[in-house]
Steps between C-alpha positions, in 0.01 A plus 500: 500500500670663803755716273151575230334630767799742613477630131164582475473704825804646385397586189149614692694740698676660198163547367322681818787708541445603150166526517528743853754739321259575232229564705680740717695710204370826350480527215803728455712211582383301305725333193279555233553301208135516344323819440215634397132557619553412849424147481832369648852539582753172535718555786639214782776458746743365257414150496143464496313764279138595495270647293345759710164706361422839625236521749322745212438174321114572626512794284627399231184249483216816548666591176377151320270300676166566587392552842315233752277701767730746642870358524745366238699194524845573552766574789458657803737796505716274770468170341683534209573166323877308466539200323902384526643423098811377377524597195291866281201367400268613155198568792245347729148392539299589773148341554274553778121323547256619690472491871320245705147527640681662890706738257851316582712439234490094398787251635622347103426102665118611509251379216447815358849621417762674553487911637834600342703307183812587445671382109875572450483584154816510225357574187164278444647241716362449839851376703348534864177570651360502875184580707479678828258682734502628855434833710805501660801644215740220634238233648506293149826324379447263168740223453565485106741405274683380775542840599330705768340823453372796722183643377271787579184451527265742250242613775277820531335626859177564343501189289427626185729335216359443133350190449739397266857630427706409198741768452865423315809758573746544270857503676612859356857644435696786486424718203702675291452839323700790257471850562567807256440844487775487199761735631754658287762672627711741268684506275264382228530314220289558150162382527546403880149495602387342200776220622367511818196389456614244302693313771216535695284283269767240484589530907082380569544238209830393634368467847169292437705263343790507807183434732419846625119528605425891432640792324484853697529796353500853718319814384783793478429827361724791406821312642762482200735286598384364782157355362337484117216293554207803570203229344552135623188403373641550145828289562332221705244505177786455271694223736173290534502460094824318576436303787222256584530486860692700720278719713507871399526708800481931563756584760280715541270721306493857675164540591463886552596648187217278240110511475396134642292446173881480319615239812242289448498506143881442478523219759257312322605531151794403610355148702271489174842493253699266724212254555493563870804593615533833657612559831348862624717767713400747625682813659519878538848576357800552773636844406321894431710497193327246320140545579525935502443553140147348541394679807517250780480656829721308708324585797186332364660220232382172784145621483517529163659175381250353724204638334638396195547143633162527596358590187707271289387197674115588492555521097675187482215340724184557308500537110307814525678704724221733721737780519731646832468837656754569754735820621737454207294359251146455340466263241191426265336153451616366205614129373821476533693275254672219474420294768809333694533120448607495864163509679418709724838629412908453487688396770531870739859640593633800630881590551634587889817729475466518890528244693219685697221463191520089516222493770258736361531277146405227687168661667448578146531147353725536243829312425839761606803544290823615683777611415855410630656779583344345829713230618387180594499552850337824452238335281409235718315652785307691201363159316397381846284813559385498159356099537352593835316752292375388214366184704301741734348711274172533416314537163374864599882606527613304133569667165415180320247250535737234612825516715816424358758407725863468291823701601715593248809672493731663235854471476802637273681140374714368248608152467858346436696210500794695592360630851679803552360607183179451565540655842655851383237518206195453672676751811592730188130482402370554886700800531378668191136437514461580842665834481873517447533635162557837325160485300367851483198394669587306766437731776191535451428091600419339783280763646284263697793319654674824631699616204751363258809583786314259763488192273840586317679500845354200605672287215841734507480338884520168343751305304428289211492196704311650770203624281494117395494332855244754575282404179527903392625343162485166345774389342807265438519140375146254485616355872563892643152611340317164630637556862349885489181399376491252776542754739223699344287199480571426860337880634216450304513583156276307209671706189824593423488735276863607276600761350761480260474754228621791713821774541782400242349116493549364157229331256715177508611481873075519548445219238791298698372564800117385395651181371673442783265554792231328311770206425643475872311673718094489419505145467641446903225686626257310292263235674 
């Protein structure tokens, strides 16, 4: 009895001192295995994980339950929740009754039930469940299973919690995404665009059957070489006659330079042809070069984009659209057609060359799409700012009519079982998109993120090896790629996004690299 006894409090130690490094982590440290919509991160000290949700759990709920008097139920922003695990689990049930008469949350041994229930859920069976209640975050401690467990207690200073709370939260993953904006450096084949887009059909189909979630293509214009793909909307409309459900993302659409009636229009043809699947983003082009021919002042082009934003959103929130007058444009009532499927609208993105832009995506409420030419250590700081954003904003400051809070980030890979192959391709690939090349256009890139010279020197610094321990490129054998993922997954991302079809990278080192990834890699970061 004597030696049982020595095991449980041993085994309760392990778990408090689990439980007290969770609470006490930011979220920047923490390991995060799940991703998603903020609902929770698995992290631990090793040997006793937890499931720990975000203290914006509370408003996550504004978003789908309705409200009781004033308050929500939900966490206070210092009492988030922990519940130790062993083992990833398919999600979990919370259920919360109503308060008693004094406004104190109910002890589970009283008549009329229990405050909080807790079910351990794998699949649709129900392997452990507890109850708990309490003021105090560590004054309750529920023996079960024959082990013990430190909960805290779901408690609000004003008292207000819904009545009743029945809310299931899917464990989430890291995603995975493709990129193109179909380069094609010279020499030239015959037919070479035609080929082009070819591959590009059979890259999306390839990847929704590897396991990739979405399909992003960038909006380039007047950038031979360096980028065919001037009308996204048209190759995402011919990839989602191939595909069924990979999410069809613009990476981005530039903003400044088309009337909002064609945005709207596009976008939701688009979400109308692929059932639902369009991912919108949104962005003002990053260099004078590109956006010149069609009269964009540069000086005026965030004002502009915003209005356009603006305007966009009111047509895809009413089906007659009253009309927008603003300093850039003035636009008549009309109804604009199709309607999205996605109501009020797609999933809202916008890309962040600069580290600096992360924050003011987040006060906007839309999702941010790096790029790694930022290393991870760079990055990190950036994601943190860019959470602490989005979760303080306000629906004044917000494009959309909901937030949505997912990092993603864009990387030049290739995949190999030989791992110096993959390693020198996917560097190969880094080094040409990003600016070392002889393409006759290439100096006129990168004007947002101080010129062509800036980023080219910054790789030139770096070997091949380096640019992979510092996530700058992706690439090697399925164990080298996992470990950099990891890393990315660790400062905060939810996507990673690849790009494969770039520089001198051929149509069959992309398929094998597809097939690979979604063969050895996808399926260890899946729940």
């Amino acid at each position: 009895m004597d030696q049982h006894r020595k095991a449980t409090n041993n085994a309760e130690r392990k778990v408090r001192v689990g439980i007290a490094q969770v609470t006490h982590q930011t979220w920047n440290k923490i390991v995060a295995r799940s991703r998603g919509h903020g609902q929770g991160h698995i992290t631990g000290n090793g040997t006793t994980p937890a499931l720990h949700f975000r203290p914006c759990f509370l408003d996550l709920t504004k978003n789908n339950l309705p409200a009781q008097k004033k308050g929500f139920a939900g966490f206070r922003e210092t009492d988030p929740l922990a519940l130790p695990h062993k083992k990833r689990l398919a999600y979990i049930l919370f259920k919360l009754s109503d308060l008693t008469a004094d406004g104190r949350l109910r002890n589970p041994k009283e008549f009329s039930g229990p405050a909080v229930a807790a079910k351990f859920c794998n699949g649709q069976e129900v392997s452990e469940s507890s109850t708990f209640q309490g003021n105090d975050p560590f004054s309750r401690v529920m023996q079960f299973s024959h082990k013990t467990y430190h909960h805290y207690a779901l408690d609000d200073q004003h008292h207000q919690f819904l009545k009743f709370y029945n809310q299931t939260l899917q464990e989430t993953t890291m995603k995975f995404g493709l990129m193109t904006q179909i380069q094609m450096p010279k020499p030239w084949a015959p037919n070479a665009e035609t080929t082009a887009y070819a591959n590009t059909i059979k890259q999306a189909a390839a990847g929704e059957a590897a396991g990739f979630s979405h399909f992003w293509v960038t909006e380039q214009h007047f950038f031979r070489e360096i980028g065919h793909s001037p009308c996204p909307d048209m190759i995402l409309s011919a990839v989602s006659q191939h595909t069924k459900t990979i999410r069809l993302g613009f990476a981005v659409i530039v903003m400044t330079i088309h009337n909002p009636f064609q945005v709207a229009e596009r976008v939701a043809t688009l979400d109308v042809l692929s059932g639902g699947r369009v991912e919108f983003g949104m962005g003002r082009g990053s260099t004078n070069y590109m956006v010149e021919p069609f009269h964009v002042d540069r000086a005026t082009e965030r004002e502009l984009a915003g209005e356009a934003a603006e305007a966009v959103m009111k047509m895809f929130e009413n089906e007659y659209f009253l009309g927008y007058k603003g300093k850039h444009f003035d636009l008549m009532d009309r109804y604009v057609t199709p309607r999205p499927v996605q109501s009020p609208h797609p999933p809202l993105w916008s890309a962040a060359s600069n580290l600096s832009s992360y924050e003011r995506i987040g006060e906007q409420g839309l999702g941010v799409m790096g790029v790694t030419r930022n290393s991870i250590s760079e990055t990190k700081d950036a994601i943190r700012v860019y959470r602490q954003a989005i979760r303080g904003t306000d629906q004044s400051k917000m494009i959309g009519k909901f937030p949505n809070e997912q990092v993603a980030g864009f990387a030049l890979a290739c995949c190999d079982m030989d791992d110096r192959v993959g390693r020198d391709v996917a560097c190969a690939a880094a080094r040409w998109y990003n600016g070392d090349n002889q393409a006759e256009l290439n100096p006129k890139r990168f004007a947002t993120a101080g010129g062509v010279e800036a980023i080219v020197s910054k790789f030139r610094s770096r070997s091949n090896d380096e640019l992979i321990e510092d996530g700058m490129a992706i690439g090697g054998n399925p164990d080298t790629i996992s470990r950099t993922v990891e890393k990315w997954a660790e400062a905060g991302l939810d996507q990673m996004i690849f790009i494969l079809q770039a520089g001198h990278t051929t149509q069959d080192q992309i398929m094998r690299s597809i097939d690979l990834i979604g063969e050895k890699v996808i399926p260890r970061f899946a729940s």
